[in-house]
CSV table of C-alpha atoms in Angstrom, one decimal:
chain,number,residue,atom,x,y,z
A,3,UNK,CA,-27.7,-21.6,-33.6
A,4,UNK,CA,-24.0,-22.4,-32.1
A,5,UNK,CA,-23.0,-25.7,-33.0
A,6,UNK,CA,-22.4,-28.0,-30.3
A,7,UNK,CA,-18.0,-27.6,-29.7
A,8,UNK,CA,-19.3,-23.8,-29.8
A,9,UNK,CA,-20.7,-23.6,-26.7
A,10,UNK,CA,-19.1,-21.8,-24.6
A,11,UNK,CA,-19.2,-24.1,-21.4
A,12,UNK,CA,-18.3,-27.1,-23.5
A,13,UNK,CA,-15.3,-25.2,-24.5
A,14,UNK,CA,-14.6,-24.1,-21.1
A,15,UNK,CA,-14.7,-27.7,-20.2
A,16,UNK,CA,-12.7,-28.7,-22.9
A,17,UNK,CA,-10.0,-26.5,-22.0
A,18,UNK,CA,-9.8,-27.7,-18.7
A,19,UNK,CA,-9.7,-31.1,-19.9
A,20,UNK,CA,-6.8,-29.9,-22.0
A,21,UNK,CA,-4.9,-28.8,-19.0
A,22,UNK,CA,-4.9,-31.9,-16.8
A,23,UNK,CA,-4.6,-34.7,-19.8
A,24,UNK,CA,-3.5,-32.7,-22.4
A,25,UNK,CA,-0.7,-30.4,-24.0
A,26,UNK,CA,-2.2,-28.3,-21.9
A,27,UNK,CA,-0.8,-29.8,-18.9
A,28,UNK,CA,2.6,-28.6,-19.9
A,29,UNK,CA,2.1,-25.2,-20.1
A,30,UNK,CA,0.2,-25.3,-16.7
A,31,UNK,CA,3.2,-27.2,-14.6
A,32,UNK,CA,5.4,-24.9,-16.6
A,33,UNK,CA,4.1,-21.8,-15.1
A,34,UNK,CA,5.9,-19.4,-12.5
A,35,UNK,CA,4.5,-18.6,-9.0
A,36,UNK,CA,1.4,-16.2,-10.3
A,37,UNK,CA,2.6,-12.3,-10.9
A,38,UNK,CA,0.2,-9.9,-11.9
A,39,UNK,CA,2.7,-7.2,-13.3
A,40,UNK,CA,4.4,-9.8,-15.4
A,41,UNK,CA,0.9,-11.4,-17.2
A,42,UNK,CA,1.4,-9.6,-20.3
A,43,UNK,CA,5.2,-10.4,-20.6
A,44,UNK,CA,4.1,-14.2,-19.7
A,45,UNK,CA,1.7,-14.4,-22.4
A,46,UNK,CA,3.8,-12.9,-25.0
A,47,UNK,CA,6.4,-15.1,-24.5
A,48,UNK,CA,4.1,-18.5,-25.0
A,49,UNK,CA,2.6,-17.2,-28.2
A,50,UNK,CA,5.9,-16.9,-29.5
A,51,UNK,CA,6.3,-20.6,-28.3
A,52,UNK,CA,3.4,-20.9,-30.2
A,53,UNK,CA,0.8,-22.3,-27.6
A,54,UNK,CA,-2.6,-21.5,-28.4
A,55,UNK,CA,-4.1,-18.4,-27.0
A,56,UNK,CA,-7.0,-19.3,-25.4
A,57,UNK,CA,-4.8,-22.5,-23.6
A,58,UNK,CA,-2.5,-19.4,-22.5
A,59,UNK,CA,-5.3,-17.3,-21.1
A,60,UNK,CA,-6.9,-20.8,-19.4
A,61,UNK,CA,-3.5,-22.0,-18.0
A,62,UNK,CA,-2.9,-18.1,-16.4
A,63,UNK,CA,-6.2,-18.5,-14.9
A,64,UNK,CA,-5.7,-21.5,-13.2
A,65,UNK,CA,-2.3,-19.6,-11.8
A,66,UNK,CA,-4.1,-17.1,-10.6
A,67,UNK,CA,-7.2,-19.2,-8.8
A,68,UNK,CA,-4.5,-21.2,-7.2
A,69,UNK,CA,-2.9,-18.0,-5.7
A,70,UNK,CA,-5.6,-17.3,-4.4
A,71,UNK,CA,-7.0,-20.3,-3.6
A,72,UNK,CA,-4.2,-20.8,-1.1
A,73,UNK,CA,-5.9,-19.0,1.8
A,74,UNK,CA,-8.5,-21.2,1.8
A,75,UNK,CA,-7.6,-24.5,0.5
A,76,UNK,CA,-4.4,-24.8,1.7
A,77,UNK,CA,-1.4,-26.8,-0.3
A,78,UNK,CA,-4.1,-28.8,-2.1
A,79,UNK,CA,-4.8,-25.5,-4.0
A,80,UNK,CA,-1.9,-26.3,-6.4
A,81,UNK,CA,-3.1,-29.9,-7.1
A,82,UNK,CA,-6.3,-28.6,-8.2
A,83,UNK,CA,-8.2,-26.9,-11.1
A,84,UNK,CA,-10.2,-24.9,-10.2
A,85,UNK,CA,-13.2,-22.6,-11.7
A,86,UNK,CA,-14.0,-18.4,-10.2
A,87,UNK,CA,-17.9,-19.9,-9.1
A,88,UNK,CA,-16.6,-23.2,-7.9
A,89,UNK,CA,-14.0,-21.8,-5.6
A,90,UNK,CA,-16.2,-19.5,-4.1
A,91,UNK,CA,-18.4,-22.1,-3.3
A,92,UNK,CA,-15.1,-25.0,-2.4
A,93,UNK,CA,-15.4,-26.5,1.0
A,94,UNK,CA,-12.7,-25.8,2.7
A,95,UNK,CA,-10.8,-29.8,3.3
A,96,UNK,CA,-10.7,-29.9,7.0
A,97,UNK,CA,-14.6,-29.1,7.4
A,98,UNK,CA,-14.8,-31.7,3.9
A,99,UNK,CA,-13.0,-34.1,6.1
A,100,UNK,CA,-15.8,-33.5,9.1
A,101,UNK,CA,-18.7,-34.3,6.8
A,102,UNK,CA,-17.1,-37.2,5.6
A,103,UNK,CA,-16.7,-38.8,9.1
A,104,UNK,CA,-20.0,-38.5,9.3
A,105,UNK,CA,-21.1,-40.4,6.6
A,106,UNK,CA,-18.5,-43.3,7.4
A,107,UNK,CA,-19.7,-42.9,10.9
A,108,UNK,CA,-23.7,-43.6,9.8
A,109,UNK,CA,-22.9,-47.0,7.8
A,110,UNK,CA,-23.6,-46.0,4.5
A,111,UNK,CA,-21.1,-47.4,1.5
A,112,UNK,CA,-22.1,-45.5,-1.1
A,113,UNK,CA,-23.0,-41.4,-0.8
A,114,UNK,CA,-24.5,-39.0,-3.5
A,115,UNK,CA,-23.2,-36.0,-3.7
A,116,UNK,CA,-25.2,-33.7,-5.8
A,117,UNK,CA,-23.8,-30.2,-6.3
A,118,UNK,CA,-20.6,-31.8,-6.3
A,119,UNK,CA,-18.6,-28.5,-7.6
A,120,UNK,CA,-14.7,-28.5,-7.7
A,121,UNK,CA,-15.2,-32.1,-5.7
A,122,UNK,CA,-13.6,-31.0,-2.4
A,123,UNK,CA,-16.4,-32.8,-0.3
A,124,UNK,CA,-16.2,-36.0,-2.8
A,125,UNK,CA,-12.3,-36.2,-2.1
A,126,UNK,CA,-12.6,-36.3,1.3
A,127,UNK,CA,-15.6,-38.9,1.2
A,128,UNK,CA,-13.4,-41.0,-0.9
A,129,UNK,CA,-10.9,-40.2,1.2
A,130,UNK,CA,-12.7,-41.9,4.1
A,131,UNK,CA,-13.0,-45.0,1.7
A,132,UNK,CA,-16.9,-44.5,0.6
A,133,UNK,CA,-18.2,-45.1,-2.8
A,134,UNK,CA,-18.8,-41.8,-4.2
A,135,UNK,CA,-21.2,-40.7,-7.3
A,136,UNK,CA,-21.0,-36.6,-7.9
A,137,UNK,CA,-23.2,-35.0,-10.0
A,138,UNK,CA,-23.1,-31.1,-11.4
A,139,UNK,CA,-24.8,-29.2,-14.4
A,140,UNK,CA,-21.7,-26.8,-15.0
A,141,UNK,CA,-20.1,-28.8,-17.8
A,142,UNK,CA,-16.6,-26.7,-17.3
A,143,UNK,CA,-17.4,-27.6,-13.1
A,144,UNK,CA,-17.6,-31.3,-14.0
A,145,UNK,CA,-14.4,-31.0,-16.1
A,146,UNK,CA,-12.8,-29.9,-13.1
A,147,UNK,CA,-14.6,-32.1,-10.4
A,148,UNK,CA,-13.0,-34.8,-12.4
A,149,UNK,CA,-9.5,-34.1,-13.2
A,150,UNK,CA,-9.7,-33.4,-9.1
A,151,UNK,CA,-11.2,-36.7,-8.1
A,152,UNK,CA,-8.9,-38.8,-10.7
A,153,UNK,CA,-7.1,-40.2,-8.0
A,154,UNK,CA,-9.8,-41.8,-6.8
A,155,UNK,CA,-11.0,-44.9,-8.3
A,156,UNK,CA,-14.2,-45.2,-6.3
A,157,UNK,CA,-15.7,-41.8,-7.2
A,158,UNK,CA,-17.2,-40.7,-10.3
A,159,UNK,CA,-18.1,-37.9,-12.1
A,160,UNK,CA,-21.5,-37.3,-13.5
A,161,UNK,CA,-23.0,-34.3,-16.1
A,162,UNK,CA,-26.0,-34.2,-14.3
A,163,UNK,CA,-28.8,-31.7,-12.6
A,164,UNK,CA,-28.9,-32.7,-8.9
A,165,UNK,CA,-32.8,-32.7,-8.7
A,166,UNK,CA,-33.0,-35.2,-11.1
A,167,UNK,CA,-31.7,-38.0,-9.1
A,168,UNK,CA,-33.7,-40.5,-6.6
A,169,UNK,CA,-31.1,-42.5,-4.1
A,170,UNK,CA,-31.8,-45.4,-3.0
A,171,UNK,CA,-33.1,-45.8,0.4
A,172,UNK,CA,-29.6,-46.7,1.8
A,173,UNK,CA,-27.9,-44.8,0.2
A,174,UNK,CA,-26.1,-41.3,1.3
A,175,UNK,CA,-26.3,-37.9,0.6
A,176,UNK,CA,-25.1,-34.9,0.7
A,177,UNK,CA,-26.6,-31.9,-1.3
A,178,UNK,CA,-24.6,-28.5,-1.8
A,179,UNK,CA,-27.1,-26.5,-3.7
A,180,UNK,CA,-26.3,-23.7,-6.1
A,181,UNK,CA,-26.2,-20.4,-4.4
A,182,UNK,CA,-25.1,-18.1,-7.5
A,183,UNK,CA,-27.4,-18.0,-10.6
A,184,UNK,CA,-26.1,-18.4,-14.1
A,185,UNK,CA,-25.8,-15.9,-16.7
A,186,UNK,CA,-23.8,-12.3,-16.5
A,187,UNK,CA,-20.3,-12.8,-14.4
A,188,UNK,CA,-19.1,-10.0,-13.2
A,189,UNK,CA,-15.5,-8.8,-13.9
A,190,UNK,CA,-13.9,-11.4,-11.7
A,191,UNK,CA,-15.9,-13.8,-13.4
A,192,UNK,CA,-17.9,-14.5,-10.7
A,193,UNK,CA,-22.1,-14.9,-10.8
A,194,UNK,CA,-24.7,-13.4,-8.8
A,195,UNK,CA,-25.1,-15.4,-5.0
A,196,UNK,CA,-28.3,-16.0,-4.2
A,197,UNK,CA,-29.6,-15.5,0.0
A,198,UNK,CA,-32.9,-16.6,-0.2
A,199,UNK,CA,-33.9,-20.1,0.2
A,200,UNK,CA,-36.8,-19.8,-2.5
A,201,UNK,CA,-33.6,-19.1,-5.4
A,202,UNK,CA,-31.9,-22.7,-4.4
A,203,UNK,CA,-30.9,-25.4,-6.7
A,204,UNK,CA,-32.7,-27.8,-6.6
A,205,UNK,CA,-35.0,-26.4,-4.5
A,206,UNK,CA,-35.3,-26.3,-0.5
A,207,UNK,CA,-38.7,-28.8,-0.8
A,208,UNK,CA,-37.1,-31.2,-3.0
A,209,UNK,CA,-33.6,-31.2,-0.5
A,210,UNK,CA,-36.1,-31.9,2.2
A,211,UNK,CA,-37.9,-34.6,0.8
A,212,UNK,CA,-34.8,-36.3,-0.4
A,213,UNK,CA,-32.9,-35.9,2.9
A,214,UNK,CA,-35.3,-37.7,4.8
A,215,UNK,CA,-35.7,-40.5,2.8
A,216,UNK,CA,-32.7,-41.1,2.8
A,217,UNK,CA,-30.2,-43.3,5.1
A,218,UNK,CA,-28.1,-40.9,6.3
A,219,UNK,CA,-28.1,-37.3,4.6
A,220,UNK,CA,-26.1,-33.2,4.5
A,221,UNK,CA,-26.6,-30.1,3.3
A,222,UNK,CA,-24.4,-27.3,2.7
A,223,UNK,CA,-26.4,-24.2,3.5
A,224,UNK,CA,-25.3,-20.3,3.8
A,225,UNK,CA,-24.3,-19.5,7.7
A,226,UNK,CA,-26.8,-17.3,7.4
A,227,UNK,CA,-29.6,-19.6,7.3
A,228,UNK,CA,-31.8,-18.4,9.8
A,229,UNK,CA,-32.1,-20.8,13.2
A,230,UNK,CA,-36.2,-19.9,12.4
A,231,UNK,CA,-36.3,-22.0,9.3
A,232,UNK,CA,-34.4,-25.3,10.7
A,233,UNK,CA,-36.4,-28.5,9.9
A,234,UNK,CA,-37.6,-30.6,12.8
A,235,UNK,CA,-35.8,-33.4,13.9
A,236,UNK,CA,-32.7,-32.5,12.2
A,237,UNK,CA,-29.4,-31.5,13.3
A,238,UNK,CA,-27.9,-28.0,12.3
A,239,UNK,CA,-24.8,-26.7,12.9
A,240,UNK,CA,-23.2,-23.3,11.8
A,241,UNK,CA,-19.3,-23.6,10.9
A,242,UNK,CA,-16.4,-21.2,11.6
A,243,UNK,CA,-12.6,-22.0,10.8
A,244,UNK,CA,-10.2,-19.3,11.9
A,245,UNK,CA,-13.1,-16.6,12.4
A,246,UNK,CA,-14.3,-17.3,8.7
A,247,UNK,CA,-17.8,-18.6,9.1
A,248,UNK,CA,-18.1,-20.7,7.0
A,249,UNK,CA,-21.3,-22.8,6.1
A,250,UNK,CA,-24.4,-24.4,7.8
A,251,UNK,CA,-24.9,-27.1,7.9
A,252,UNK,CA,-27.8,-29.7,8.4
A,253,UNK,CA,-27.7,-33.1,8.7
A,254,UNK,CA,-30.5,-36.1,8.4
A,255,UNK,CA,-31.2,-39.9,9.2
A,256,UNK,CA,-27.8,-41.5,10.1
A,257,UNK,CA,-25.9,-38.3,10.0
A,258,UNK,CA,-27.4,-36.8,12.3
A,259,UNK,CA,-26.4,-36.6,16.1
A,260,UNK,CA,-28.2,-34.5,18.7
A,261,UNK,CA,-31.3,-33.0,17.0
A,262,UNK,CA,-31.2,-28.8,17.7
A,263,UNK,CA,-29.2,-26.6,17.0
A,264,UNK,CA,-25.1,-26.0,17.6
A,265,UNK,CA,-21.8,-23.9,16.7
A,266,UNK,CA,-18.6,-25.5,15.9
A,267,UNK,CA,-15.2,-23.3,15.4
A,268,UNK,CA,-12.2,-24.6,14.5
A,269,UNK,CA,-8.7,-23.2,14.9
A,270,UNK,CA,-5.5,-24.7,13.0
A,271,UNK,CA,-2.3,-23.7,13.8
A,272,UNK,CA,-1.0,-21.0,11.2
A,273,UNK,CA,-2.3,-19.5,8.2
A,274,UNK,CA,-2.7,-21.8,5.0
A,275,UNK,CA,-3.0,-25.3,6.9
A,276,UNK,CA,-7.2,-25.1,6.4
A,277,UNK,CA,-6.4,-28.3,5.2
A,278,UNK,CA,-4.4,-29.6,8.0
A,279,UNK,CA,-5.4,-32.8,10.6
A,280,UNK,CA,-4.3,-30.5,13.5
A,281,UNK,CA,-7.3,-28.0,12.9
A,282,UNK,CA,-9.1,-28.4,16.8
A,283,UNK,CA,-13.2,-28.0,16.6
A,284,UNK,CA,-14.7,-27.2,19.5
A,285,UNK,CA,-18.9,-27.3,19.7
A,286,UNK,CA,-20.9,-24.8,21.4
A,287,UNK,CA,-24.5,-26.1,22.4
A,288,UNK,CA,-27.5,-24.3,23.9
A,289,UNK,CA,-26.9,-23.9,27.6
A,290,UNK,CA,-29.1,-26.1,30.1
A,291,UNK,CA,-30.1,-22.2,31.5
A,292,UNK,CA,-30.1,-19.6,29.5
A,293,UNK,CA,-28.9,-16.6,31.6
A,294,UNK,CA,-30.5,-13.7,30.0
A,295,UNK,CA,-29.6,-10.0,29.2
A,296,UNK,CA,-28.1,-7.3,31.0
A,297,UNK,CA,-31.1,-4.9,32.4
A,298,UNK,CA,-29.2,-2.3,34.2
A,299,UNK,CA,-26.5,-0.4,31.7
A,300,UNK,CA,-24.8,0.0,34.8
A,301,UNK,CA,-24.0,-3.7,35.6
A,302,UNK,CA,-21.2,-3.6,33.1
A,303,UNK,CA,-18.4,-5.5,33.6
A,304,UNK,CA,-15.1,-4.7,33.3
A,305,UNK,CA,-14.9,-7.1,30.5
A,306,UNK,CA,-16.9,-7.7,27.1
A,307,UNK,CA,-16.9,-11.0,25.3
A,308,UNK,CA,-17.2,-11.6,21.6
A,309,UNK,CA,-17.9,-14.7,20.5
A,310,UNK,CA,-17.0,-16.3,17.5
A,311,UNK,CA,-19.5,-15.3,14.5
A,312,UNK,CA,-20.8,-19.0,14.1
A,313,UNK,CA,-21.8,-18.9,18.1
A,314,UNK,CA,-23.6,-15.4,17.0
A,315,UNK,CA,-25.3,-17.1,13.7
A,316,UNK,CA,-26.2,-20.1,15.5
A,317,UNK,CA,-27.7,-17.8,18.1
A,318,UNK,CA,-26.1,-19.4,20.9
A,319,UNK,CA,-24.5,-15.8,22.8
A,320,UNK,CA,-26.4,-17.7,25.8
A,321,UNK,CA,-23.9,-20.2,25.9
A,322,UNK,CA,-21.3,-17.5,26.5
A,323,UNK,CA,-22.9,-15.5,28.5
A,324,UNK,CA,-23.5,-18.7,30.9
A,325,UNK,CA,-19.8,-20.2,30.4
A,326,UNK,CA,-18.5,-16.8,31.6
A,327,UNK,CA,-21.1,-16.4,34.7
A,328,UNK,CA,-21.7,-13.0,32.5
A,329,UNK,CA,-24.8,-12.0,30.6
A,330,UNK,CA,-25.5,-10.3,26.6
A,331,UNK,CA,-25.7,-6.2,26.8
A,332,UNK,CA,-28.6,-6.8,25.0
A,333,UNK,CA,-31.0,-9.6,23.5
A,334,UNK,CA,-29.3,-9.9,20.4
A,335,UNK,CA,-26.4,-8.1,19.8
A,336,UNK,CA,-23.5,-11.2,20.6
A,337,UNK,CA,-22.0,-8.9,23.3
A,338,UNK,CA,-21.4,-10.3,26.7
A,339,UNK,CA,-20.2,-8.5,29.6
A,340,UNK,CA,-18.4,-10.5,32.5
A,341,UNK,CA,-16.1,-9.8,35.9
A,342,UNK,CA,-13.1,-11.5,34.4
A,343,UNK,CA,-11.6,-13.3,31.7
A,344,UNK,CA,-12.5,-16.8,30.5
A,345,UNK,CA,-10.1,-18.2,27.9
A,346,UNK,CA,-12.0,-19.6,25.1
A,347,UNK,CA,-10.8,-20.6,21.7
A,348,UNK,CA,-14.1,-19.3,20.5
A,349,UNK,CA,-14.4,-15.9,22.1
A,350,UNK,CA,-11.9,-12.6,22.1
A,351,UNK,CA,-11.9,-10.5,25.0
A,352,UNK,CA,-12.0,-6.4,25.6
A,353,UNK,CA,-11.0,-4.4,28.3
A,354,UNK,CA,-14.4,-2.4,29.2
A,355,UNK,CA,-12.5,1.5,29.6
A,356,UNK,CA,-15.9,3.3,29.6
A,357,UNK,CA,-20.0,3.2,28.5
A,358,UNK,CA,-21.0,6.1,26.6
A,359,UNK,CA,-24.1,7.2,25.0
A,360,UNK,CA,-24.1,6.4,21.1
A,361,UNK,CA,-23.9,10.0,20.0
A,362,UNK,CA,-21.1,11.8,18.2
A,363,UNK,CA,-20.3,14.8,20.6
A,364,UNK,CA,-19.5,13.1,24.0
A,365,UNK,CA,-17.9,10.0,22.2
A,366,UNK,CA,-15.6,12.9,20.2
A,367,UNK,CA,-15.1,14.8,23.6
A,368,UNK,CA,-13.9,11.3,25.3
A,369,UNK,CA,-11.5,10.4,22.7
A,370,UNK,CA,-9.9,14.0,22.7
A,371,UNK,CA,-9.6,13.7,26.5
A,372,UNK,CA,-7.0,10.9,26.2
A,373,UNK,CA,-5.5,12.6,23.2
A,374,UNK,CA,-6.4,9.5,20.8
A,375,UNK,CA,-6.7,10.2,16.9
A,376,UNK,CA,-8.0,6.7,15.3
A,377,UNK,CA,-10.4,4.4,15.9
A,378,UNK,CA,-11.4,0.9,15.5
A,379,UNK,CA,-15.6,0.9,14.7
A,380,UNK,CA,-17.3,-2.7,15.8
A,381,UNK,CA,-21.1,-2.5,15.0
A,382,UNK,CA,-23.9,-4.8,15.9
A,383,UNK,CA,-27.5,-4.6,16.9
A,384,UNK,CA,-27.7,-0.7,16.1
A,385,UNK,CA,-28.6,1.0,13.1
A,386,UNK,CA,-25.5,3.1,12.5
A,387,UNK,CA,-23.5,4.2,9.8
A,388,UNK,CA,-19.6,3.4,11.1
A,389,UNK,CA,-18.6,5.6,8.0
A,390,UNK,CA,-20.8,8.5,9.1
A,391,UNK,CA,-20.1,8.0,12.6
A,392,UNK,CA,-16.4,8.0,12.1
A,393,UNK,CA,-16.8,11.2,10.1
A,394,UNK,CA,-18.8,13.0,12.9
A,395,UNK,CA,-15.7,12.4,15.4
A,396,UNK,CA,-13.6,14.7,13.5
A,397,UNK,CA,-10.3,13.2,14.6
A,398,UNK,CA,-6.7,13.9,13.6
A,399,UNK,CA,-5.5,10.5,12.5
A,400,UNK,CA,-2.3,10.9,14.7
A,401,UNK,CA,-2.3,9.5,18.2
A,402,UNK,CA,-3.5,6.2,19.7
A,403,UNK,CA,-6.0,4.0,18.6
A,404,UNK,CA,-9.2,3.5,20.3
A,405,UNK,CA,-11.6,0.2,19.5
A,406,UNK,CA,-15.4,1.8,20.0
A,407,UNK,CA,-17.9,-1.0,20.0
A,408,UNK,CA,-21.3,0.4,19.0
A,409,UNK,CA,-24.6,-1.3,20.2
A,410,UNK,CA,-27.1,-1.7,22.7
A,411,UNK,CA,-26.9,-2.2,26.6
A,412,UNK,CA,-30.3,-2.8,28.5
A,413,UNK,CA,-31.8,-1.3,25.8
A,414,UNK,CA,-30.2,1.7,24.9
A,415,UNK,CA,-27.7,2.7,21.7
A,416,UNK,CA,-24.1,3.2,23.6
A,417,UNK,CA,-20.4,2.9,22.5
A,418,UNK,CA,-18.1,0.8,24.8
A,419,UNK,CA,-14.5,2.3,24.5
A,420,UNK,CA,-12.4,-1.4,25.1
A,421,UNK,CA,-9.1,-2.6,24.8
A,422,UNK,CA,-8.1,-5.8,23.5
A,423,UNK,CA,-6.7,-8.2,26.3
A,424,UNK,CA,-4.7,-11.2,24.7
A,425,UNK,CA,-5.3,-14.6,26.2
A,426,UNK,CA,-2.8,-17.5,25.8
């Protein structure tokens, strides 16, 4: 049996620990702007200054999850340690910021948050001046979670499984459940994510049960939690930031607004500020009339909407299709044709060129007409291989490019050859 410093998660955690309060903290703050190519030189270089080697490999793993943390944490990405499962998982700090308002919003003082991870939805709750309690079982996640949250007097950091916690009845919470079970990594270190609700941790009936108990309660689901399986009375909204979708989420009790369903995208204004106050959010709800599908292939417009994928995951293409006086190609596919452009932070707009049936030869005989040699493949609502399909055109690879959007229209598998059309 492995003795107790043996196992390897305590270690992990140990390490970490090492790194933001120990020796180890040197060695991190010391390191160059990560470098794949120049690893091996790195490493030689602080055995010969005789740091440990397992501090090395952990301080050159914390380089390298900042690097690429970047994209989606911002700045805060070097302030942070950071673990492979935990940032997959990270909320990204202006949507952290979002839940927190909430909770400040509902009255609460003191919020649970169980599944705490790497702490970025903690930090923001603090941030909003809440009392804050943060539980994980990862002890390397919790080693983390608090060198993250150190700045913050008013949260804590607990080794702890979430299910095993009963709030108090005015108290707040907010549950991120485990979506990737524990065991093998694979070679980025990462664990297998789980899809179905049945594999969550804790599970989807004790989330329930707790969340309406409580004063005012979250949860951070997958955005592609099906609209079908949305408690009732509850609030869910599916996330996007920058055309990432990102999470959905539900919300309970004093969280909640509007019961139903809704999307919200958010732009900010240039890559790497995810974390910035200047991200915009703009809600999407159902429309008072839905407007319904196209039914004659022929009504096409001469211009095709794609909304942003939390309006398609939210299942709210309706709300396009009735903002735009236009209607969806085809119950379903988040495609909606209209007479001109609308400009909408949450949808991009084609040029409609042509409708063609959805088979190789005529598609093939099109592009050759207009001498064009690449192509752009957009699929949804068809059962089509874009690989095979691209194949089966045979084309040169020199010439123009063509974007060929692959779906349904009243019914019927057809490609729309569009053009994009940018809108200030």
């Amino acid at each position: 049996m492995q003795q107790e410093d043996e196992d390897p998660g305590r270690r992990a955690a140990a390490l970490l620990t090492d790194l933001h309060a120990g020796p180890g903290r040197a060695v991190l703050d010391g390191l160059p702007p990560y470098d794949e190519d120049a690893v091996l030189a790195l490493t030689a270089r602080l055995r010969d200054q005789g740091v440990p080697a397992e501090v090395v490999a952990a301080a050159l793993t914390q380089a390298r999850l900042r690097a690429r943390a970047r994209r989606r944490l911002g700045d805060l990405a070097e302030t942070l340690l950071l673990t492979e499962d935990g940032l997959e998982q990270a909320t990204r700090p202006a949507v952290a910021v979002r839940h927190a308002e909430r909770f400040a919003a509902s009255g609460v003082g003191h919020v649970w948050d169980l599944g705490c991870g790497l702490g970025l939805d903690a930090i923001a709750l603090a941030g909003a001046g809440l009392e804050v309690t943060a539980l994980d079982r990862d002890p390397a996640v919790v080693a983390a979670a608090r060198a993250n949250l150190s700045g913050h007097p008013r949260a804590r950091v607990v080794l702890a499984d979430a299910g095993s916690v009963t709030p108090e009845p005015d108290d707040g919470v907010w549950f991120d459940p485990a979506r990737r079970s524990p065991g093998v990594a694979d070679v980025h270190g990462r664990t297998r994510r789980r899809s179905r609700l049945a594999e969550l941790s804790p599970s989807w009936e004790h989330v329930q049960l707790v969340s309406r108990r409580a004063a005012a309660a979250g949860t951070k689901l997958s955005p592609g939690f099906p609209v079908s399986e949305v408690p009732d009375g509850v609030e869910a909204e599916w996330v996007s930031l920058d055309g990432d979708v990102l999470e959905c989420a539900l919300w309970w009790g004093g969280a909640a607004g509007a019961t139903g369903r809704s999307a919200v995208v958010g732009t900010s204004p240039g890559a790497g500020s995810s974390g910035d106050a200047a991200v915009r959010w703009h809600v999407v709800r159902p429309p008072e009339q839905d407007p319904g599908v196209l039914v004659d292939a022929r009504s096409v417009g001469p211009f095709l909407a794609e909304p942003d994928r939390a309006v398609v995951a939210a299942r709210l293409t309706g709300a396009l299709a009735a903002t735009v006086d236009g209607a969806e190609l085809d119950t379903g596919v988040g495609y909606v044709t209209a007479g001109r452009v609308h400009p909408l932070p949450w949808a991009r707009w084609y040029a409609v060129q042509d409708v063609l049936p959805l088979r190789a030869r005529p598609v093939r005989a099109w592009l050759r007409a207009r001498g064009a040699g690449r192509v752009t493949l957009k699929k949804r609502g068809v059962g089509v291989d874009p690989g095979a399909f691209r194949t089966e055109l045979r084309l040169s690879g020199e010439g123009p490019e063509v974007v060929l959007v692959l779906t349904r229209v009243a019914g019927r598998p057809a490609v729309l050859a569009v053009e994009p059309v940018p809108v200030p």
